[in-house]
Amino acid sequence: MRRWIAAIIFVVLAASCQRVSFRGKALETPRPVPGFALIDQHGQAFTFTDQRGRVVLVFFGYTRCPDVCPFTLATFRDVARQLGPEAARVRFVFVTVDPEQDTPAFLNRYMRLFHPDFVGLTGTPEALKPVYAFFGASFRRVKVPNSAVGYLMAHSVNVAVIDRDGRWRVNLDHNAPAADMLHDIRQLLR
């Protein structure tokens, strides 16, 4: 009887040690990410299923964004630097909500401003639509007649965090401190 009680206590303690606490908002039920196929900034095919084994941070935006997008990518850069060698096990992904303007060549120049290993993704509207739908990315073009570009894209600003098994686990706010992003990434790298 004592052995059974000891075994049960051991199992309960082991299970409690495996609990993950996030600083971002954990999804109630992790969602397996389908094998969406998009095009990266080098014109190469990119699928989410090929990223298994890595933690993936996904942010939706556009390269002409004056504030939120560069701020978020700069935070990604800080996180990548702080991760050091662990950054090789993390993929930072920027998916355009303005594919008409954000060609692979333009994304390539833009992503290099932040980090050479960051991934910028685009695709046809047909390829992008299910990705936007899955992650709940919303956006709309807003005309700004007196600007150089003539428009802005009002878009959702969360960062989706995918675990090494390809499951969307956490949402982080775009302005989450680097320390919070690091915390959640390290939880998922364990």
N, CA and C atoms as an extended XYZ file, in Angstrom:
570
Properties=species:S:1:pos:R:3:atomname:S:1:resname:S:1:resid:I:1 pbc="F F F"
N         0.818       -1.189        0.000 N   MET     1
C         0.000        0.000        0.000 CA  MET     1
C         0.867        1.260        0.000 C   MET     1
N         1.929        1.261        0.818 N   ARG     2
C         2.806        2.426        0.864 CA  ARG     2
C         3.474        2.674       -0.479 C   ARG     2
N         3.834        1.599       -1.173 N   ARG     3
C         4.450        1.759       -2.489 CA  ARG     3
C         3.483        2.426       -3.458 C   ARG     3
N         2.211        2.044       -3.404 N   TRP     4
C         1.217        2.643       -4.288 CA  TRP     4
C         1.055        4.129       -3.987 C   TRP     4
N         1.003        4.460       -2.714 N   ILE     5
C         0.865        5.868       -2.329 CA  ILE     5
C         2.090        6.647       -2.775 C   ILE     5
N         3.271        6.088       -2.575 N   ALA     6
C         4.501        6.748       -3.000 CA  ALA     6
C         4.515        6.923       -4.520 C   ALA     6
N         4.073        5.916       -5.243 N   ALA     7
C         4.028        5.999       -6.707 CA  ALA     7
C         3.067        7.084       -7.162 C   ALA     7
N         1.908        7.184       -6.530 N   ILE     8
C         0.922        8.208       -6.889 CA  ILE     8
C         1.480        9.596       -6.598 C   ILE     8
N         2.110        9.759       -5.451 N   ILE     9
C         2.707       11.056       -5.099 CA  ILE     9
C         3.777       11.424       -6.114 C   ILE     9
N         4.590       10.460       -6.499 N   PHE    10
C         5.643       10.709       -7.482 CA  PHE    10
C         5.047       11.171       -8.815 C   PHE    10
N         4.002       10.501       -9.268 N   VAL    11
C         3.364       10.854      -10.544 CA  VAL    11
C         2.769       12.258      -10.470 C   VAL    11
N         2.100       12.571       -9.376 N   VAL    12
C         1.502       13.897       -9.217 CA  VAL    12
C         2.581       14.971       -9.198 C   VAL    12
N         3.656       14.749       -8.464 N   LEU    13
C         4.745       15.723       -8.413 CA  LEU    13
C         5.414       15.877       -9.771 C   LEU    13
N         5.634       14.786      -10.462 N   ALA    14
C         6.257       14.847      -11.788 CA  ALA    14
C         5.373       15.618      -12.758 C   ALA    14
N         4.076       15.395      -12.688 N   ALA    15
C         3.145       16.098      -13.577 CA  ALA    15
C         3.136       17.593      -13.271 C   ALA    15
N         3.201       17.953      -11.996 N   SER    16
C         3.180       19.367      -11.652 CA  SER    16
C         4.463       20.066      -12.085 C   SER    16
N         5.562       19.343      -12.138 N   CYS    17
C         6.818       19.932      -12.601 CA  CYS    17
C         6.791       20.183      -14.105 C   CYS    17
N         5.929       19.484      -14.833 N   GLN    18
C         5.851       19.623      -16.276 CA  GLN    18
C         4.921       20.766      -16.702 C   GLN    18
N         4.176       21.329      -15.770 N   ARG    19
C         3.262       22.414      -16.113 CA  ARG    19
C         4.047       23.587      -16.661 C   ARG    19
N         3.457       24.206      -17.649 N   VAL    20
C         4.080       25.365      -18.270 CA  VAL    20
C         3.235       26.583      -17.941 C   VAL    20
N         3.878       27.618      -17.456 N   SER    21
C         3.146       28.861      -17.219 CA  SER    21
C         3.695       29.905      -18.189 C   SER    21
N         2.779       30.567      -18.863 N   PHE    22
C         3.160       31.553      -19.862 CA  PHE    22
C         2.840       32.952      -19.372 C   PHE    22
N         3.591       33.910      -19.884 N   ARG    23
C         3.274       35.311      -19.610 CA  ARG    23
C         2.292       35.843      -20.646 C   ARG    23
N         2.302       35.235      -21.836 N   GLY    24
C         1.291       35.547      -22.844 CA  GLY    24
C         0.023       34.791      -22.513 C   GLY    24
N        -0.964       34.926      -23.379 N   LYS    25
C        -2.240       34.242      -23.162 CA  LYS    25
C        -2.184       32.864      -23.815 C   LYS    25
N        -2.249       31.823      -22.979 N   ALA    26
C        -2.233       30.452      -23.490 CA  ALA    26
C        -3.580       30.129      -24.103 C   ALA    26
N        -3.557       29.440      -25.224 N   LEU    27
C        -4.797       28.961      -25.818 CA  LEU    27
C        -5.332       27.840      -24.932 C   LEU    27
N        -6.635       27.788      -24.738 N   GLU    28
C        -7.218       26.728      -23.905 CA  GLU    28
C        -6.878       25.355      -24.453 C   GLU    28
N        -6.956       25.231      -25.767 N   THR    29
C        -6.601       23.988      -26.438 CA  THR    29
C        -5.584       24.314      -27.517 C   THR    29
N        -4.357       23.804      -27.419 N   PRO    30
C        -3.373       24.066      -28.478 CA  PRO    30
C        -3.922       23.624      -29.834 C   PRO    30
N        -3.650       24.421      -30.864 N   ARG    31
C        -4.184       24.151      -32.201 CA  ARG    31
C        -3.060       23.733      -33.142 C   ARG    31
N        -3.084       22.508      -33.668 N   PRO    32
C        -2.076       22.100      -34.653 CA  PRO    32
C        -2.151       23.009      -35.885 C   PRO    32
N        -0.998       23.526      -36.288 N   VAL    33
C        -0.945       24.439      -37.432 CA  VAL    33
C        -0.867       23.609      -38.717 C   VAL    33
N        -1.797       23.832      -39.642 N   PRO    34
C        -1.750       23.100      -40.912 CA  PRO    34
C        -0.474       23.423      -41.691 C   PRO    34
N        -0.197       22.650      -42.701 N   GLY    35
C         1.020       22.822      -43.498 CA  GLY    35
C         0.887       23.901      -44.551 C   GLY    35
N         0.423       25.093      -44.158 N   PHE    36
C         0.291       26.195      -45.097 CA  PHE    36
C         1.592       26.389      -45.862 C   PHE    36
N         1.496       26.610      -47.162 N   ALA    37
C         2.675       26.838      -48.000 CA  ALA    37
C         2.656       28.274      -48.512 C   ALA    37
N         3.678       29.033      -48.144 N   LEU    38
C         3.833       30.412      -48.592 CA  LEU    38
C         5.211       30.563      -49.242 C   LEU    38
N         5.550       31.786      -49.619 N   ILE    39
C         6.832       32.079      -50.269 CA  ILE    39
C         7.629       32.999      -49.350 C   ILE    39
N         8.902       32.648      -49.110 N   ASP    40
C         9.723       33.497      -48.239 CA  ASP    40
C        10.394       34.612      -49.048 C   ASP    40
N        11.174       35.414      -48.352 N   GLN    41
C        11.799       36.580      -48.967 CA  GLN    41
C        12.881       36.222      -49.993 C   GLN    41
N        13.233       34.956      -50.084 N   HIS    42
C        14.209       34.504      -51.079 CA  HIS    42
C        13.522       33.823      -52.260 C   HIS    42
N        12.189       33.846      -52.262 N   GLY    43
C        11.428       33.212      -53.327 CA  GLY    43
C        11.301       31.706      -53.163 C   GLY    43
N        11.634       31.199      -51.971 N   GLN    44
C        11.582       29.762      -51.697 CA  GLN    44
C        10.287       29.396      -50.973 C   GLN    44
N         9.854       28.167      -51.170 N   ALA    45
C         8.658       27.678      -50.482 CA  ALA    45
C         8.934       27.572      -48.981 C   ALA    45
N         7.959       27.926      -48.194 N   PHE    46
C         8.019       27.850      -46.729 CA  PHE    46
C         6.741       27.188      -46.267 C   PHE    46
N         6.859       26.134      -45.483 N   THR    47
C         5.677       25.516      -44.880 CA  THR    47
C         5.855       25.487      -43.371 C   THR    47
N         4.756       25.617      -42.689 N   PHE    48
C         4.808       25.588      -41.232 CA  PHE    48
C         5.174       24.200      -40.718 C   PHE    48
N         4.795       23.158      -41.438 N   THR    49
C         5.137       21.810      -40.976 CA  THR    49
C         6.641       21.564      -41.041 C   THR    49
N         7.341       22.251      -41.936 N   ASP    50
C         8.806       22.111      -42.009 CA  ASP    50
C         9.508       22.747      -40.812 C   ASP    50
N         8.781       23.475      -40.001 N   GLN    51
C         9.385       24.169      -38.853 CA  GLN    51
C         9.330       23.335      -37.574 C   GLN    51
N         8.764       22.139      -37.658 N   ARG    52
C         8.676       21.291      -36.463 CA  ARG    52
C        10.067       21.135      -35.848 C   ARG    52
N        10.108       21.132      -34.532 N   GLY    53
C        11.374       21.073      -33.816 CA  GLY    53
C        11.844       22.451      -33.379 C   GLY    53
N        11.206       23.480      -33.906 N   ARG    54
C        11.521       24.867      -33.533 CA  ARG    54
C        10.296       25.507      -32.893 C   ARG    54
N        10.537       26.501      -32.054 N   VAL    55
C         9.472       27.380      -31.590 CA  VAL    55
C         9.353       28.455      -32.671 C   VAL    55
N         8.129       28.772      -33.077 N   VAL    56
C         7.910       29.739      -34.148 CA  VAL    56
C         7.041       30.879      -33.631 C   VAL    56
N         7.516       32.115      -33.822 N   LEU    57
C         6.730       33.298      -33.505 CA  LEU    57
C         6.235       33.874      -34.818 C   LEU    57
N         4.926       34.091      -34.921 N   VAL    58
C         4.320       34.572      -36.165 CA  VAL    58
C         3.648       35.918      -35.900 C   VAL    58
N         4.019       36.906      -36.727 N   PHE    59
C         3.435       38.243      -36.627 CA  PHE    59
C         2.953       38.665      -38.006 C   PHE    59
N         1.768       39.253      -38.074 N   PHE    60
C         1.190       39.714      -39.332 CA  PHE    60
C         1.329       41.225      -39.427 C   PHE    60
N         1.840       41.699      -40.557 N   GLY    61
C         2.014       43.130      -40.738 CA  GLY    61
C         2.363       43.452      -42.176 C   GLY    61
N         2.938       44.630      -42.377 N   TYR    62
C         3.341       45.027      -43.723 CA  TYR    62
C         4.559       45.930      -43.635 C   TYR    62
N         5.345       45.935      -44.701 N   THR    63
C         6.658       46.586      -44.659 CA  THR    63
C         6.587       48.104      -44.622 C   THR    63
N         5.489       48.687      -45.025 N   ARG    64
C         5.368       50.152      -45.007 CA  ARG    64
C         4.728       50.655      -43.707 C   ARG    64
N         4.552       49.773      -42.772 N   CYS    65
C         3.960       50.114      -41.476 CA  CYS    65
C         4.862       51.120      -40.766 C   CYS    65
N         4.290       52.220      -40.289 N   PRO    66
C         5.131       53.242      -39.658 CA  PRO    66
C         5.484       52.993      -38.197 C   PRO    66
N         4.837       52.032      -37.527 N   ASP    67
C         5.066       51.941      -36.089 CA  ASP    67
C         5.044       50.520      -35.526 C   ASP    67
N         3.908       49.862      -35.526 N   VAL    68
C         3.757       48.579      -34.843 CA  VAL    68
C         4.694       47.510      -35.400 C   VAL    68
N         4.761       47.403      -36.713 N   CYS    69
C         5.573       46.333      -37.319 CA  CYS    69
C         7.070       46.500      -37.035 C   CYS    69
N         7.647       47.687      -37.289 N   PRO    70
C         9.073       47.799      -36.967 CA  PRO    70
C         9.361       47.648      -35.476 C   PRO    70
N         8.450       48.119      -34.639 N   PHE    71
C         8.623       47.964      -33.191 CA  PHE    71
C         8.655       46.483      -32.808 C   PHE    71
N         7.700       45.712      -33.351 N   THR    72
C         7.621       44.285      -33.025 CA  THR    72
C         8.841       43.542      -33.547 C   THR    72
N         9.261       43.840      -34.772 N   LEU    73
C        10.446       43.175      -35.326 CA  LEU    73
C        11.716       43.576      -34.569 C   LEU    73
N        11.774       44.794      -34.077 N   ALA    74
C        12.926       45.204      -33.253 CA  ALA    74
C        12.931       44.423      -31.934 C   ALA    74
N        11.751       44.180      -31.370 N   THR    75
C        11.672       43.361      -30.153 CA  THR    75
C        12.102       41.937      -30.467 C   THR    75
N        11.652       41.396      -31.604 N   PHE    76
C        12.110       40.065      -32.033 CA  PHE    76
C        13.639       40.031      -32.099 C   PHE    76
N        14.234       41.083      -32.668 N   ARG    77
C        15.697       41.149      -32.779 CA  ARG    77
C        16.350       41.098      -31.391 C   ARG    77
N        15.790       41.850      -30.450 N   ASP    78
C        16.336       41.834      -29.084 CA  ASP    78
C        16.214       40.442      -28.471 C   ASP    78
N        15.082       39.797      -28.693 N   VAL    79
C        14.867       38.451      -28.162 CA  VAL    79
C        15.869       37.477      -28.778 C   VAL    79
N        16.061       37.557      -30.088 N   ALA    80
C        17.017       36.667      -30.767 CA  ALA    80
C        18.426       36.864      -30.213 C   ALA    80
N        18.813       38.103      -29.982 N   ARG    81
C        20.143       38.373      -29.416 CA  ARG    81
C        20.277       37.772      -28.019 C   ARG    81
N        19.237       37.941      -27.203 N   GLN    82
C        19.296       37.431      -25.840 CA  GLN    82
C        19.263       35.901      -25.787 C   GLN    82
N        18.643       35.298      -26.792 N   LEU    83
C        18.628       33.834      -26.845 CA  LEU    83
C        20.005       33.269      -27.168 C   LEU    83
N        20.846       34.053      -27.819 N   GLY    84
C        22.186       33.575      -28.186 CA  GLY    84
C        22.087       32.335      -29.057 C   GLY    84
N        22.860       31.295      -28.748 N   PRO    85
C        22.841       30.074      -29.570 CA  PRO    85
C        21.474       29.387      -29.620 C   PRO    85
N        20.645       29.610      -28.588 N   GLU    86
C        19.294       29.022      -28.585 CA  GLU    86
C        18.422       29.569      -29.719 C   GLU    86
N        18.787       30.719      -30.278 N   ALA    87
C        17.996       31.332      -31.351 CA  ALA    87
C        17.921       30.434      -32.582 C   ALA    87
N        18.869       29.526      -32.734 N   ALA    88
C        18.838       28.591      -33.868 CA  ALA    88
C        17.643       27.645      -33.766 C   ALA    88
N        17.061       27.535      -32.575 N   ARG    89
C        15.910       26.651      -32.359 CA  ARG    89
C        14.584       27.422      -32.381 C   ARG    89
N        14.655       28.683      -32.814 N   VAL    90
C        13.479       29.548      -32.856 CA  VAL    90
C        13.393       30.171      -34.246 C   VAL    90
N        12.182       30.287      -34.766 N   ARG    91
C        11.964       30.920      -36.071 CA  ARG    91
C        11.064       32.129      -35.851 C   ARG    91
N        11.533       33.291      -36.300 N   PHE    92
C        10.773       34.533      -36.216 CA  PHE    92
C        10.194       34.803      -37.603 C   PHE    92
N         8.854       34.836      -37.693 N   VAL    93
C         8.175       34.888      -38.986 CA  VAL    93
C         7.269       36.111      -39.063 C   VAL    93
N         7.398       36.830      -40.174 N   PHE    94
C         6.591       38.010      -40.473 CA  PHE    94
C         5.773       37.683      -41.715 C   PHE    94
N         4.442       37.673      -41.596 N   VAL    95
C         3.561       37.371      -42.720 CA  VAL    95
C         2.897       38.668      -43.169 C   VAL    95
N         3.047       39.000      -44.441 N   THR    96
C         2.493       40.260      -44.928 CA  THR    96
C         0.974       40.234      -45.011 C   THR    96
N         0.374       41.383      -44.727 N   VAL    97
C        -1.047       41.584      -44.965 CA  VAL    97
C        -1.230       42.504      -46.178 C   VAL    97
N        -0.122       42.774      -46.875 N   ASP    98
C        -0.128       43.640      -48.053 CA  ASP    98
C         0.674       42.976      -49.180 C   ASP    98
N         0.219       41.794      -49.639 N   PRO    99
C         1.010       41.046      -50.610 CA  PRO    99
C         1.189       41.748      -51.957 C   PRO    99
N         0.303       42.673      -52.264 N   GLU   100
C         0.428       43.413      -53.518 CA  GLU   100
C         1.731       44.225      -53.542 C   GLU   100
N         2.090       44.790      -52.424 N   GLN   101
C         3.310       45.600      -52.333 CA  GLN   101
C         4.505       44.808      -51.806 C   GLN   101
N         4.257       43.887      -50.893 N   ASP   102
C         5.355       43.165      -50.225 CA  ASP   102
C         5.769       41.935      -51.030 C   ASP   102
N         6.525       42.198      -52.082 N   THR   103
C         7.081       41.124      -52.909 CA  THR   103
C         8.214       40.446      -52.155 C   THR   103
N         8.645       39.264      -52.581 N   PRO   104
C         9.796       38.638      -51.931 CA  PRO   104
C        11.021       39.559      -51.896 C   PRO   104
N        11.306       40.254      -52.988 N   ALA   105
C        12.477       41.141      -53.020 CA  ALA   105
C        12.348       42.264      -51.996 C   ALA   105
N        11.152       42.839      -51.887 N   PHE   106
C        10.950       43.919      -50.920 CA  PHE   106
C        11.032       43.375      -49.497 C   PHE   106
N        10.433       42.211      -49.275 N   LEU   107
C        10.519       41.585      -47.947 CA  LEU   107
C        11.972       41.276      -47.591 C   LEU   107
N        12.761       40.853      -48.564 N   ASN   108
C        14.162       40.525      -48.308 CA  ASN   108
C        14.916       41.747      -47.776 C   ASN   108
N        14.756       42.873      -48.434 N   ARG   109
C        15.425       44.098      -47.956 CA  ARG   109
C        14.927       44.484      -46.563 C   ARG   109
N        13.636       44.370      -46.358 N   TYR   110
C        13.041       44.770      -45.079 CA  TYR   110
C        13.499       43.871      -43.934 C   TYR   110
N        13.465       42.572      -44.153 N   MET   111
C        13.837       41.646      -43.078 CA  MET   111
C        15.306       41.810      -42.690 C   MET   111
N        16.169       42.104      -43.656 N   ARG   112
C        17.594       42.292      -43.347 CA  ARG   112
C        17.837       43.486      -42.438 C   ARG   112
N        16.901       44.431      -42.402 N   LEU   113
C        17.034       45.570      -41.495 CA  LEU   113
C        16.983       45.127      -40.036 C   LEU   113
N        16.367       43.990      -39.793 N   PHE   114
C        16.162       43.530      -38.427 CA  PHE   114
C        17.062       42.358      -38.055 C   PHE   114
N        17.091       41.324      -38.874 N   HIS   115
C        17.925       40.155      -38.558 CA  HIS   115
C        18.040       39.282      -39.805 C   HIS   115
N        19.213       38.796      -40.110 N   PRO   116
C        19.368       37.999      -41.336 CA  PRO   116
C        18.625       36.663      -41.316 C   PRO   116
N        18.277       36.169      -40.147 N   ASP   117
C        17.588       34.879      -40.063 CA  ASP   117
C        16.071       34.989      -39.952 C   ASP   117
N        15.549       36.197      -39.874 N   PHE   118
C        14.100       36.353      -39.807 CA  PHE   118
C        13.499       35.984      -41.155 C   PHE   118
N        12.277       35.493      -41.117 N   VAL   119
C        11.594       35.041      -42.328 CA  VAL   119
C        10.430       35.974      -42.630 C   VAL   119
N        10.401       36.490      -43.858 N   GLY   120
C         9.280       37.287      -44.342 CA  GLY   120
C         8.502       36.458      -45.333 C   GLY   120
N         7.187       36.383      -45.158 N   LEU   121
C         6.369       35.523      -46.016 CA  LEU   121
C         5.313       36.309      -46.776 C   LEU   121
N         5.089       35.869      -48.001 N   THR   122
C         4.031       36.396      -48.843 CA  THR   122
C         3.441       35.230      -49.618 C   THR   122
N         2.550       35.538      -50.507 N   GLY   123
C         1.931       34.514      -51.334 CA  GLY   123
C         0.778       35.103      -52.100 C   GLY   123
N         0.086       34.276      -52.814 N   THR   124
C        -1.107       34.725      -53.514 CA  THR   124
C        -2.209       34.965      -52.494 C   THR   124
N        -3.200       35.766      -52.852 N   PRO   125
C        -4.333       35.935      -51.927 CA  PRO   125
C        -4.968       34.607      -51.549 C   PRO   125
N        -5.016       33.666      -52.508 N   GLU   126
C        -5.606       32.353      -52.233 CA  GLU   126
C        -4.788       31.568      -51.210 C   GLU   126
N        -3.458       31.690      -51.273 N   ALA   127
C        -2.586       30.982      -50.323 CA  ALA   127
C        -2.605       31.645      -48.953 C   ALA   127
N        -2.709       32.962      -48.934 N   LEU   128
C        -2.673       33.694      -47.671 CA  LEU   128
C        -4.001       33.626      -46.906 C   LEU   128
N        -5.095       33.574      -47.605 N   LYS   129
C        -6.414       33.631      -46.961 CA  LYS   129
C        -6.596       32.600      -45.843 C   LYS   129
N        -6.271       31.309      -46.061 N   PRO   130
C        -6.463       30.352      -44.959 CA  PRO   130
C        -5.491       30.577      -43.795 C   PRO   130
N        -4.339       31.156      -44.065 N   VAL   131
C        -3.380       31.466      -42.995 CA  VAL   131
C        -3.957       32.570      -42.116 C   VAL   131
N        -4.465       33.634      -42.768 N   TYR   132
C        -5.102       34.718      -42.015 CA  TYR   132
C        -6.264       34.178      -41.184 C   TYR   132
N        -7.083       33.331      -41.808 N   ALA   133
C        -8.259       32.798      -41.114 CA  ALA   133
C        -7.857       31.949      -39.915 C   ALA   133
N        -6.874       31.078      -40.089 N   PHE   134
C        -6.464       30.185      -39.004 CA  PHE   134
C        -5.981       30.987      -37.797 C   PHE   134
N        -5.137       31.986      -38.039 N   PHE   135
C        -4.559       32.754      -36.935 CA  PHE   135
C        -5.443       33.922      -36.498 C   PHE   135
N        -6.569       34.131      -37.181 N   GLY   136
C        -7.458       35.232      -36.818 CA  GLY   136
C        -6.878       36.590      -37.132 C   GLY   136
N        -6.020       36.660      -38.132 N   ALA   137
C        -5.418       37.939      -38.521 CA  ALA   137
C        -6.458       38.768      -39.261 C   ALA   137
N        -6.651       39.982      -38.810 N   SER   138
C        -7.600       40.869      -39.472 CA  SER   138
C        -6.862       42.119      -39.933 C   SER   138
N        -7.337       42.690      -41.028 N   PHE   139
C        -6.695       43.884      -41.563 CA  PHE   139
C        -7.631       44.533      -42.574 C   PHE   139
N        -7.379       45.816      -42.817 N   ARG   140
C        -8.110       46.537      -43.861 CA  ARG   140
C        -7.267       47.730      -44.292 C   ARG   140
N        -7.399       48.067      -45.556 N   ARG   141
C        -6.674       49.204      -46.129 CA  ARG   141
C        -7.435       50.481      -45.780 C   ARG   141
N        -6.685       51.468      -45.277 N   VAL   142
C        -7.256       52.760      -44.916 CA  VAL   142
C        -6.567       53.814      -45.778 C   VAL   142
N        -7.348       54.547      -46.553 N   LYS   143
C        -6.782       55.590      -47.410 CA  LYS   143
C        -6.267       56.744      -46.566 C   LYS   143
N        -5.074       57.202      -46.905 N   VAL   144
C        -4.468       58.360      -46.265 CA  VAL   144
C        -3.951       59.245      -47.402 C   VAL   144
N        -4.793       60.138      -47.898 N   PRO   145
C        -4.469       60.874      -49.119 CA  PRO   145
C        -3.199       61.737      -49.055 C   PRO   145
N        -2.849       62.279      -47.908 N   ASN   146
C        -1.687       63.176      -47.834 CA  ASN   146
C        -0.398       62.469      -47.447 C   ASN   146
N        -0.379       61.140      -47.542 N   SER   147
C         0.845       60.412      -47.196 CA  SER   147
C         1.585       60.015      -48.471 C   SER   147
N         2.841       59.683      -48.324 N   ALA   148
C         3.658       59.275      -49.477 CA  ALA   148
C         3.135       57.979      -50.091 C   ALA   148
N         2.643       57.070      -49.279 N   VAL   149
C         2.167       55.782      -49.768 CA  VAL   149
C         0.698       55.860      -50.185 C   VAL   149
N        -0.085       56.717      -49.530 N   GLY   150
C        -1.487       56.862      -49.875 CA  GLY   150
C        -2.434       55.995      -49.060 C   GLY   150
N        -1.889       55.113      -48.232 N   TYR   151
C        -2.738       54.250      -47.421 CA  TYR   151
C        -1.946       53.709      -46.230 C   TYR   151
N        -2.691       53.203      -45.280 N   LEU   152
C        -2.148       52.431      -44.162 CA  LEU   152
C        -2.961       51.145      -44.099 C   LEU   152
N        -2.394       50.136      -43.480 N   MET   153
C        -3.123       48.903      -43.251 CA  MET   153
C        -3.410       48.817      -41.749 C   MET   153
N        -4.665       48.900      -41.385 N   ALA   154
C        -5.051       48.672      -39.993 CA  ALA   154
C        -5.075       47.155      -39.829 C   ALA   154
N        -4.290       46.637      -38.891 N   HIS   155
C        -4.178       45.176      -38.779 CA  HIS   155
C        -4.071       44.718      -37.336 C   HIS   155
N        -4.434       43.455      -37.119 N   SER   156
C        -4.306       42.864      -35.782 CA  SER   156
C        -2.827       42.812      -35.416 C   SER   156
N        -2.554       42.765      -34.125 N   VAL   157
C        -1.160       42.943      -33.705 CA  VAL   157
C        -0.649       41.882      -32.729 C   VAL   157
N        -1.325       40.755      -32.629 N   ASN   158
C        -0.820       39.741      -31.706 CA  ASN   158
C         0.300       38.926      -32.355 C   ASN   158
N         1.087       38.286      -31.521 N   VAL   159
C         2.150       37.378      -31.952 CA  VAL   159
C         1.707       35.974      -31.565 C   VAL   159
N         1.561       35.119      -32.554 N   ALA   160
C         1.192       33.719      -32.298 CA  ALA   160
C         2.472       32.934      -32.044 C   ALA   160
N         2.481       32.144      -30.992 N   VAL   161
C         3.653       31.343      -30.649 CA  VAL   161
C         3.301       29.864      -30.831 C   VAL   161
N         4.092       29.211      -31.667 N   ILE   162
C         3.875       27.805      -32.016 CA  ILE   162
C         4.957       26.976      -31.341 C   ILE   162
N         4.558       25.871      -30.731 N   ASP   163
C         5.541       25.028      -30.034 CA  ASP   163
C         6.298       24.130      -31.018 C   ASP   163
N         7.245       23.377      -30.500 N   ARG   164
C         8.110       22.533      -31.340 CA  ARG   164
C         7.362       21.386      -32.005 C   ARG   164
N         6.154       21.083      -31.523 N   ASP   165
C         5.331       20.043      -32.145 CA  ASP   165
C         4.380       20.607      -33.184 C   ASP   165
N         4.516       21.898      -33.488 N   GLY   166
C         3.678       22.518      -34.513 CA  GLY   166
C         2.299       22.909      -34.043 C   GLY   166
N         2.149       23.153      -32.722 N   ARG   167
C         0.853       23.546      -32.169 CA  ARG   167
C         0.902       25.004      -31.722 C   ARG   167
N        -0.096       25.763      -32.140 N   TRP   168
C        -0.227       27.144      -31.688 CA  TRP   168
C        -0.628       27.095      -30.230 C   TRP   168
N         0.236       27.637      -29.357 N   ARG   169
C         0.025       27.511      -27.910 CA  ARG   169
C        -0.282       28.820      -27.200 C   ARG   169
N         0.306       29.927      -27.678 N   VAL   170
C         0.265       31.172      -26.913 CA  VAL   170
C         0.052       32.355      -27.850 C   VAL   170
N        -0.627       33.373      -27.357 N   ASN   171
C        -0.698       34.673      -28.018 CA  ASN   171
C         0.011       35.681      -27.133 C   ASN   171
N         0.897       36.432      -27.742 N   LEU   172
C         1.559       37.530      -27.047 CA  LEU   172
C         1.098       38.829      -27.683 C   LEU   172
N         0.973       39.860      -26.893 N   ASP   173
C         0.677       41.168      -27.445 CA  ASP   173
C         1.918       41.667      -28.171 C   ASP   173
N         1.746       42.437      -29.243 N   HIS   174
C         2.897       42.916      -30.014 CA  HIS   174
C         3.857       43.743      -29.159 C   HIS   174
N         3.337       44.410      -28.151 N   ASN   175
C         4.225       45.226      -27.316 CA  ASN   175
C         4.620       44.531      -26.011 C   ASN   175
N         4.511       43.211      -25.995 N   ALA   176
C         5.000       42.460      -24.825 CA  ALA   176
C         6.494       42.717      -24.687 C   ALA   176
N         6.972       42.891      -23.474 N   PRO   177
C         8.412       43.097      -23.299 CA  PRO   177
C         9.206       41.880      -23.783 C   PRO   177
N        10.422       42.144      -24.209 N   ALA   178
C        11.300       41.056      -24.662 CA  ALA   178
C        11.416       39.981      -23.576 C   ALA   178
N        11.425       40.397      -22.311 N   ALA   179
C        11.549       39.425      -21.213 CA  ALA   179
C        10.387       38.443      -21.206 C   ALA   179
N         9.172       38.923      -21.518 N   ASP   180
C         8.016       38.024      -21.560 CA  ASP   180
C         8.109       37.064      -22.740 C   ASP   180
N         8.534       37.581      -23.883 N   MET   181
C         8.713       36.713      -25.051 CA  MET   181
C         9.769       35.650      -24.763 C   MET   181
N        10.878       36.070      -24.185 N   LEU   182
C        11.948       35.131      -23.834 CA  LEU   182
C        11.433       34.055      -22.886 C   LEU   182
N        10.697       34.459      -21.892 N   HIS   183
C        10.159       33.513      -20.914 CA  HIS   183
C         9.332       32.440      -21.604 C   HIS   183
N         8.391       32.870      -22.449 N   ASP   184
C         7.497       31.920      -23.090 CA  ASP   184
C         8.242       31.027      -24.095 C   ASP   184
N         9.181       31.595      -24.820 N   ILE   185
C         9.980       30.796      -25.753 CA  ILE   185
C        10.759       29.739      -24.986 C   ILE   185
N        11.383       30.136      -23.920 N   ARG   186
C        12.190       29.160      -23.143 CA  ARG   186
C        11.316       28.076      -22.523 C   ARG   186
N        10.095       28.422      -22.135 N   GLN   187
C         9.177       27.402      -21.633 CA  GLN   187
C         8.946       26.342      -22.704 C   GLN   187
N         8.799       26.797      -23.956 N   LEU   188
C         8.508       25.873      -25.046 CA  LEU   188
C         9.753       25.160      -25.592 C   LEU   188
N        10.918       25.691      -25.313 N   LEU   189
C        12.152       25.028      -25.758 CA  LEU   189
C        12.530       23.872      -24.847 C   LEU   189
N        11.991       23.848      -23.626 N   ARG   190
C        12.319       22.778      -22.687 CA  ARG   190
C        11.863       21.437      -23.187 C   ARG   190
